[in-house]
Tab-separated table of C-alpha atoms in Angstrom:
chain	number	residue	atom	x	y	z
A	1	MET	CA	17.530	13.865	-10.100
A	2	GLU	CA	18.969	10.156	-10.638
A	3	LYS	CA	18.436	7.725	-8.943
A	4	ALA	CA	20.372	6.416	-5.528
A	5	SER	CA	20.275	2.381	-5.190
A	6	THR	CA	21.926	2.274	-1.376
A	7	ARG	CA	20.501	4.463	1.059
A	8	PRO	CA	22.196	7.379	2.270
A	9	GLY	CA	23.601	7.246	5.485
A	10	THR	CA	23.878	4.158	7.684
A	11	GLN	CA	21.308	2.608	10.098
A	12	GLU	CA	22.615	3.967	13.438
A	13	SER	CA	20.635	1.304	15.678
A	14	GLY	CA	21.954	-2.262	15.481
A	15	GLN	CA	22.248	-4.770	12.929
A	16	THR	CA	19.175	-6.782	10.760
A	17	LYS	CA	18.219	-10.381	12.110
A	18	LYS	CA	20.112	-12.215	9.304
A	19	ARG	CA	16.792	-14.126	6.974
A	20	ALA	CA	17.211	-16.254	4.527
A	21	PRO	CA	16.177	-15.200	1.292
A	22	LEU	CA	11.970	-14.621	0.439
A	23	VAL	CA	11.129	-17.931	-1.529
A	24	ARG	CA	7.806	-18.041	-2.525
A	25	GLY	CA	5.519	-21.050	-1.988
A	26	THR	CA	1.930	-22.630	-3.242
A	27	VAL	CA	0.144	-20.601	-4.920
A	28	SER	CA	-4.248	-22.063	-4.020
A	29	PRO	CA	-6.699	-21.230	-6.171
A	30	PRO	CA	-8.858	-17.790	-6.502
A	31	LEU	CA	-11.174	-17.949	-3.487
A	32	PRO	CA	-15.316	-18.050	-5.362
A	33	VAL	CA	-17.693	-14.167	-4.578
A	34	PRO	CA	-20.935	-14.735	-4.370
A	35	GLY	CA	-22.558	-13.599	-7.815
A	36	ASN	CA	-25.028	-11.001	-6.169
A	37	ILE	CA	-21.299	-8.903	-5.458
A	38	PRO	CA	-20.369	-6.356	-7.473
A	39	ARG	CA	-17.887	-6.286	-9.640
A	40	PRO	CA	-15.534	-3.827	-10.665
A	41	PRO	CA	-14.788	-3.679	-14.440
A	42	TYR	CA	-11.915	-5.306	-14.753
A	43	VAL	CA	-13.388	-8.024	-13.465
A	44	GLY	CA	-12.929	-11.275	-16.268
A	45	THR	CA	-10.620	-9.968	-18.438
A	46	GLU	CA	-6.881	-10.655	-17.803
A	47	TYR	CA	-5.427	-7.028	-19.019
A	48	VAL	CA	-3.583	-4.201	-16.837
A	49	PRO	CA	-5.989	-1.559	-16.633
A	50	GLU	CA	-4.518	2.166	-17.754
A	51	ILE	CA	-4.373	4.261	-15.402
A	52	ALA	CA	-7.444	6.556	-15.656
A	53	LYS	CA	-6.845	10.556	-16.682
A	54	GLU	CA	-10.146	11.470	-14.629
A	55	ILE	CA	-9.037	12.594	-11.292
A	56	GLN	CA	-10.979	10.861	-8.612
A	57	MET	CA	-13.919	14.489	-7.312
A	58	HIS	CA	-17.134	13.680	-4.939
A	59	ASP	CA	-19.696	15.502	-4.289
A	60	LYS	CA	-21.281	14.890	-1.169
A	61	GLU	CA	-22.965	11.429	-1.823
A	62	GLY	CA	-19.971	10.410	-3.483
A	63	ILE	CA	-17.823	11.090	0.166
A	64	VAL	CA	-20.612	8.696	1.937
A	65	HIS	CA	-19.930	5.811	-0.188
A	66	MET	CA	-16.397	6.651	-0.014
A	67	ARG	CA	-15.959	6.658	3.665
A	68	ALA	CA	-18.090	3.484	4.086
A	69	ALA	CA	-15.315	1.633	1.147
A	70	CYS	CA	-12.549	3.088	4.051
A	71	GLU	CA	-13.698	2.149	6.595
A	72	LEU	CA	-14.086	-1.555	6.079
A	73	ALA	CA	-10.598	-1.260	4.436
A	74	ALA	CA	-9.107	-0.262	7.492
A	75	ARG	CA	-11.279	-2.348	9.432
A	76	VAL	CA	-10.865	-5.914	6.998
A	77	LEU	CA	-6.723	-4.684	8.240
A	78	ASP	CA	-6.703	-4.104	11.057
A	79	TYR	CA	-8.081	-7.430	11.718
A	80	ALA	CA	-6.092	-9.010	9.278
A	81	GLY	CA	-2.834	-7.381	11.283
A	82	THR	CA	-4.795	-9.782	14.469
A	83	LEU	CA	-3.457	-12.882	12.325
A	84	VAL	CA	0.449	-12.288	11.792
A	85	LYS	CA	1.923	-14.742	14.340
A	86	PRO	CA	5.140	-17.080	13.488
A	87	SER	CA	3.924	-20.619	11.499
A	88	VAL	CA	0.498	-18.318	9.920
A	89	THR	CA	1.157	-18.454	6.539
A	90	THR	CA	-0.700	-15.907	3.911
A	91	ASP	CA	-2.225	-17.693	2.853
A	92	GLU	CA	-4.606	-18.573	5.703
A	93	ILE	CA	-3.915	-14.333	6.018
A	94	ASP	CA	-6.146	-14.009	2.612
A	95	LYS	CA	-8.747	-16.180	3.069
A	96	ALA	CA	-9.437	-14.518	6.005
A	97	VAL	CA	-9.594	-10.855	4.286
A	98	HIS	CA	-11.550	-12.756	1.700
A	99	LYS	CA	-14.411	-13.567	3.711
A	100	MET	CA	-14.864	-11.047	5.649
A	101	ILE	CA	-14.470	-8.767	2.681
A	102	ILE	CA	-17.259	-10.584	1.144
A	103	ASP	CA	-19.322	-10.914	4.193
A	104	ALA	CA	-19.464	-7.613	4.164
A	105	GLY	CA	-21.408	-7.393	0.765
A	106	ALA	CA	-18.237	-5.907	-1.290
A	107	TYR	CA	-15.206	-7.079	-3.338
A	108	PRO	CA	-11.629	-7.526	-2.534
A	109	SER	CA	-10.537	-5.289	-5.583
A	110	PRO	CA	-7.125	-6.735	-6.108
A	111	LEU	CA	-8.847	-10.331	-7.343
A	112	GLY	CA	-9.056	-9.912	-11.248
A	113	TYR	CA	-6.948	-7.364	-11.221
A	114	GLY	CA	-4.627	-8.175	-14.392
A	115	GLY	CA	-5.295	-11.789	-13.355
A	116	PHE	CA	-3.710	-11.103	-10.316
A	117	PRO	CA	-4.659	-14.207	-7.874
A	118	LYS	CA	-5.663	-13.769	-5.018
A	119	SER	CA	-7.809	-11.117	-3.000
A	120	VAL	CA	-4.911	-9.424	-0.708
A	121	CYS	CA	-1.346	-8.686	-1.016
A	122	THR	CA	1.000	-9.730	1.463
A	123	SER	CA	5.123	-8.619	1.446
A	124	VAL	CA	7.194	-9.603	3.133
A	125	ASN	CA	10.477	-8.456	4.313
A	126	GLU	CA	12.432	-8.006	0.788
A	127	CYS	CA	9.465	-8.068	-0.841
A	128	MET	CA	8.304	-4.219	-1.325
A	129	CYS	CA	5.050	-3.987	-2.447
A	130	HIS	CA	2.318	-6.999	-4.784
A	131	GLY	CA	2.959	-10.534	-3.289
A	132	ILE	CA	0.268	-12.676	-3.951
A	133	PRO	CA	-0.309	-14.882	-0.636
A	134	ASP	CA	0.808	-18.862	-0.876
A	135	SER	CA	1.868	-20.955	1.815
A	136	ARG	CA	4.841	-20.144	3.053
A	137	GLU	CA	4.743	-19.596	6.818
A	138	LEU	CA	5.789	-16.159	8.743
A	139	GLN	CA	8.978	-16.007	10.572
A	140	ASP	CA	9.718	-14.881	14.122
A	141	GLY	CA	10.923	-11.377	13.888
A	142	ASP	CA	9.159	-11.251	10.260
A	143	ILE	CA	7.774	-7.949	8.812
A	144	ILE	CA	5.182	-8.108	6.227
A	145	ASN	CA	2.576	-5.011	5.004
A	146	ILE	CA	-0.681	-6.109	4.337
A	147	ASP	CA	-2.442	-4.400	1.360
A	148	VAL	CA	-6.702	-4.003	2.004
A	149	THR	CA	-8.468	-2.421	-1.021
A	150	VAL	CA	-12.231	-2.791	-1.102
A	151	TYR	CA	-14.563	-2.093	-3.315
A	152	LEU	CA	-18.741	-1.356	-1.683
A	153	ASN	CA	-21.036	0.294	-3.944
A	154	GLY	CA	-19.459	1.048	-6.437
A	155	TYR	CA	-16.198	3.016	-4.710
A	156	HIS	CA	-12.492	1.474	-3.520
A	157	GLY	CA	-11.096	2.063	-0.281
A	158	ASP	CA	-7.744	1.147	-0.451
A	159	THR	CA	-5.335	0.855	2.543
A	160	SER	CA	-1.874	-1.293	4.096
A	161	LYS	CA	-0.200	-1.407	6.851
A	162	THR	CA	3.677	-3.222	7.903
A	163	PHE	CA	3.164	-5.819	10.617
A	164	LEU	CA	5.650	-7.439	13.414
A	165	CYS	CA	6.129	-10.997	13.113
A	166	GLY	CA	6.294	-11.833	16.405
A	167	GLU	CA	9.948	-9.946	18.306
A	168	VAL	CA	11.392	-8.580	15.563
A	169	ASP	CA	15.157	-7.465	15.988
A	170	GLU	CA	15.127	-3.203	16.817
A	171	ALA	CA	16.287	-1.976	13.705
A	172	SER	CA	13.295	-4.015	11.414
A	173	LYS	CA	11.385	-1.815	14.099
A	174	ARG	CA	12.674	1.609	13.926
A	175	LEU	CA	12.222	1.064	9.417
A	176	VAL	CA	8.441	0.513	10.222
A	177	LYS	CA	8.701	3.246	12.481
A	178	VAL	CA	9.977	5.649	10.035
A	179	THR	CA	7.811	4.744	7.377
A	180	GLU	CA	4.856	4.846	8.758
A	181	GLU	CA	5.952	8.824	10.337
A	182	CYS	CA	6.938	9.192	6.061
A	183	LEU	CA	3.672	8.568	5.760
A	184	LEU	CA	2.197	10.885	8.167
A	185	ARG	CA	4.734	13.921	7.085
A	186	GLY	CA	3.114	13.748	3.410
A	187	ILE	CA	-0.495	13.813	4.544
A	188	SER	CA	0.130	16.324	6.998
A	189	THR	CA	1.552	18.852	3.822
A	190	CYS	CA	-1.648	18.331	1.701
A	191	LYS	CA	-4.715	20.745	1.660
A	192	HIS	CA	-6.768	21.983	-1.745
A	193	GLY	CA	-4.946	24.370	-3.712
A	194	THR	CA	-1.270	22.831	-1.984
A	195	SER	CA	1.090	20.985	-4.962
A	196	PHE	CA	1.684	17.398	-5.033
A	197	LYS	CA	6.152	17.442	-5.168
A	198	LYS	CA	5.532	18.776	-1.385
A	199	ILE	CA	4.714	15.027	-1.026
A	200	GLY	CA	7.462	13.759	-1.697
A	201	ARG	CA	10.159	16.527	-0.599
A	202	ARG	CA	8.494	16.164	3.133
A	203	ILE	CA	8.885	12.517	2.699
A	204	SER	CA	12.194	12.120	1.106
A	205	GLU	CA	13.442	14.631	3.650
A	206	HIS	CA	12.602	12.366	6.717
A	207	ALA	CA	13.020	9.206	5.086
A	208	GLU	CA	16.437	10.359	3.776
A	209	ARG	CA	17.275	11.726	7.311
A	210	ASN	CA	16.763	8.344	9.573
A	211	GLY	CA	19.048	6.916	6.948
A	212	PHE	CA	16.796	5.423	4.667
A	213	GLY	CA	15.608	5.444	0.838
A	214	VAL	CA	12.393	5.989	-0.685
A	215	VAL	CA	11.727	3.342	-3.673
A	216	GLU	CA	10.830	5.261	-6.977
A	217	CYS	CA	9.189	2.393	-8.875
A	218	PHE	CA	5.776	3.062	-6.436
A	219	VAL	CA	3.570	5.363	-6.826
A	220	GLY	CA	0.039	6.682	-5.320
A	221	HIS	CA	-2.633	7.406	-7.479
A	222	GLY	CA	-6.545	8.708	-7.232
A	223	VAL	CA	-8.880	6.034	-6.038
A	224	GLY	CA	-13.153	6.146	-5.835
A	225	ARG	CA	-15.096	5.233	-8.942
A	226	VAL	CA	-11.815	3.814	-10.398
A	227	PHE	CA	-9.191	1.486	-8.663
A	228	HIS	CA	-6.264	3.202	-10.224
A	229	SER	CA	-6.601	7.102	-11.676
A	230	GLU	CA	-4.880	10.678	-12.039
A	231	PRO	CA	-2.698	12.310	-9.961
A	232	ILE	CA	0.394	10.587	-9.576
A	233	ILE	CA	2.194	10.117	-6.387
A	234	TYR	CA	5.367	10.664	-6.307
A	235	HIS	CA	7.207	9.958	-3.052
A	236	GLN	CA	10.542	10.849	-3.979
A	237	ARG	CA	11.707	14.455	-4.478
A	238	ASN	CA	9.918	15.340	-7.682
A	239	ASN	CA	9.311	18.892	-10.123
A	240	ARG	CA	6.143	17.458	-11.131
A	241	PRO	CA	3.362	20.237	-11.489
A	242	GLY	CA	-0.430	19.654	-9.718
A	243	GLN	CA	-2.263	20.845	-6.937
A	244	MET	CA	-5.055	19.149	-4.956
A	245	ILE	CA	-8.060	20.278	-5.325
A	246	GLU	CA	-11.102	19.718	-2.720
A	247	GLY	CA	-12.859	16.751	-3.168
A	248	GLN	CA	-10.938	14.851	-5.066
A	249	THR	CA	-9.430	11.829	-3.210
A	250	PHE	CA	-5.777	9.473	-3.538
A	251	THR	CA	-3.403	7.191	-1.997
A	252	ILE	CA	-0.002	8.425	-0.195
A	253	GLU	CA	2.089	5.432	-0.259
A	254	PRO	CA	6.044	5.554	0.430
A	255	ILE	CA	7.650	1.673	0.667
A	256	ILE	CA	11.254	2.875	2.201
A	257	SER	CA	14.586	0.584	1.899
A	258	MET	CA	16.828	-0.450	3.676
A	259	GLY	CA	19.100	-0.576	1.521
A	260	SER	CA	18.776	-0.649	-2.193
A	261	ILE	CA	15.859	1.554	-3.906
A	262	GLU	CA	15.819	-0.965	-7.212
A	263	CYS	CA	13.707	-3.685	-7.588
A	264	ASP	CA	13.814	-7.160	-8.919
A	265	MET	CA	10.549	-8.538	-10.342
A	266	TRP	CA	9.520	-12.042	-9.839
A	267	ASP	CA	9.083	-14.403	-12.994
A	268	ASP	CA	4.278	-14.178	-11.307
A	269	GLY	CA	4.539	-10.125	-13.293
A	270	TRP	CA	3.797	-9.042	-10.178
A	271	THR	CA	5.953	-10.094	-6.750
A	272	ALA	CA	9.373	-6.657	-6.398
A	273	VAL	CA	11.856	-7.206	-4.368
A	274	THR	CA	15.130	-5.356	-3.364
A	275	THR	CA	18.075	-5.575	-5.271
A	276	ASP	CA	20.622	-6.371	-2.363
A	277	GLY	CA	17.327	-8.800	0.169
A	278	SER	CA	17.715	-5.617	1.922
A	279	LEU	CA	13.789	-4.886	4.426
A	280	ALA	CA	11.517	-2.222	3.043
A	281	ALA	CA	8.160	-1.144	4.345
A	282	GLN	CA	5.128	0.367	3.081
A	283	PHE	CA	2.150	2.192	5.001
A	284	GLU	CA	-0.954	3.458	2.890
A	285	HIS	CA	-3.792	5.876	3.685
A	286	THR	CA	-6.947	7.120	1.225
A	287	ILE	CA	-7.295	10.698	1.585
A	288	LEU	CA	-10.259	12.986	0.828
A	289	ILE	CA	-8.771	16.598	0.151
A	290	THR	CA	-10.491	18.985	2.129
A	291	ARG	CA	-10.559	23.008	2.073
A	292	THR	CA	-7.698	22.866	5.371
A	293	GLY	CA	-6.135	19.326	5.032
A	294	ALA	CA	-6.594	16.641	4.261
A	295	GLU	CA	-9.086	13.934	6.063
A	296	ILE	CA	-7.729	10.416	6.277
A	297	LEU	CA	-11.084	7.905	5.157
A	298	THR	CA	-8.769	4.277	6.287
A	299	LYS	CA	-7.633	5.884	9.907
A	300	CYS	CA	-9.173	3.092	11.756
């Protein structure tokens, strides 16, 4: 199936409020992490690690560690959401998230990953993902995805959510609501023996039914002892092979757009924005495959 450049259908819930294009602010230096906190192996290198081939399978002890890392990530994300208010900068959110993670004895996984300079990703309005926290103040009516990953006792827990800042128009609220529904519908297909391609089909059906498009250039992934591994989780319709196995963990993290599903990359190498400036939202959970379904490890 060829990529579509714009969403199918039209929006029926009113127009989005006019916003100035997203501009970068000043990025402050990376925050320090106490020396006694274990680092993931990529810290201290500038390269982006390749996707690991081994799927993340866990025995009972591993599942205990995964639950602990994911529970911490979920608590941190929930706290970060309370900070989303007009005039707050994304740098302030980064500082608060960083402190909560290191106070728990964990490492903020994004910090130093391929040279990423911050401890959390903050993606505002037309930013699809991987936004770098900076001095820009949040504006009334913004939407912001906050993506938290922690490394605790040798395991990563990964989750994100799109929050509303102040008074947000109904069309933007609807995008955010439908995006979360897409994630939950994708998760609902998961259990031992299910084909991975069912995730993308379920997400695409719901997004398109509501007049939105599914971004194809970013994917979910295995997560556990390594930050990113096989399997690659495609959120759009696809015919990729592979089936879920009891005991494995991976993320599902659809990005849903009001308009273009194509992205432009800023020259920082991280910030991905919609080509037409339309809003995009994202939600993410880490899940554990069971015999009969999926356990959401990052659910608060």
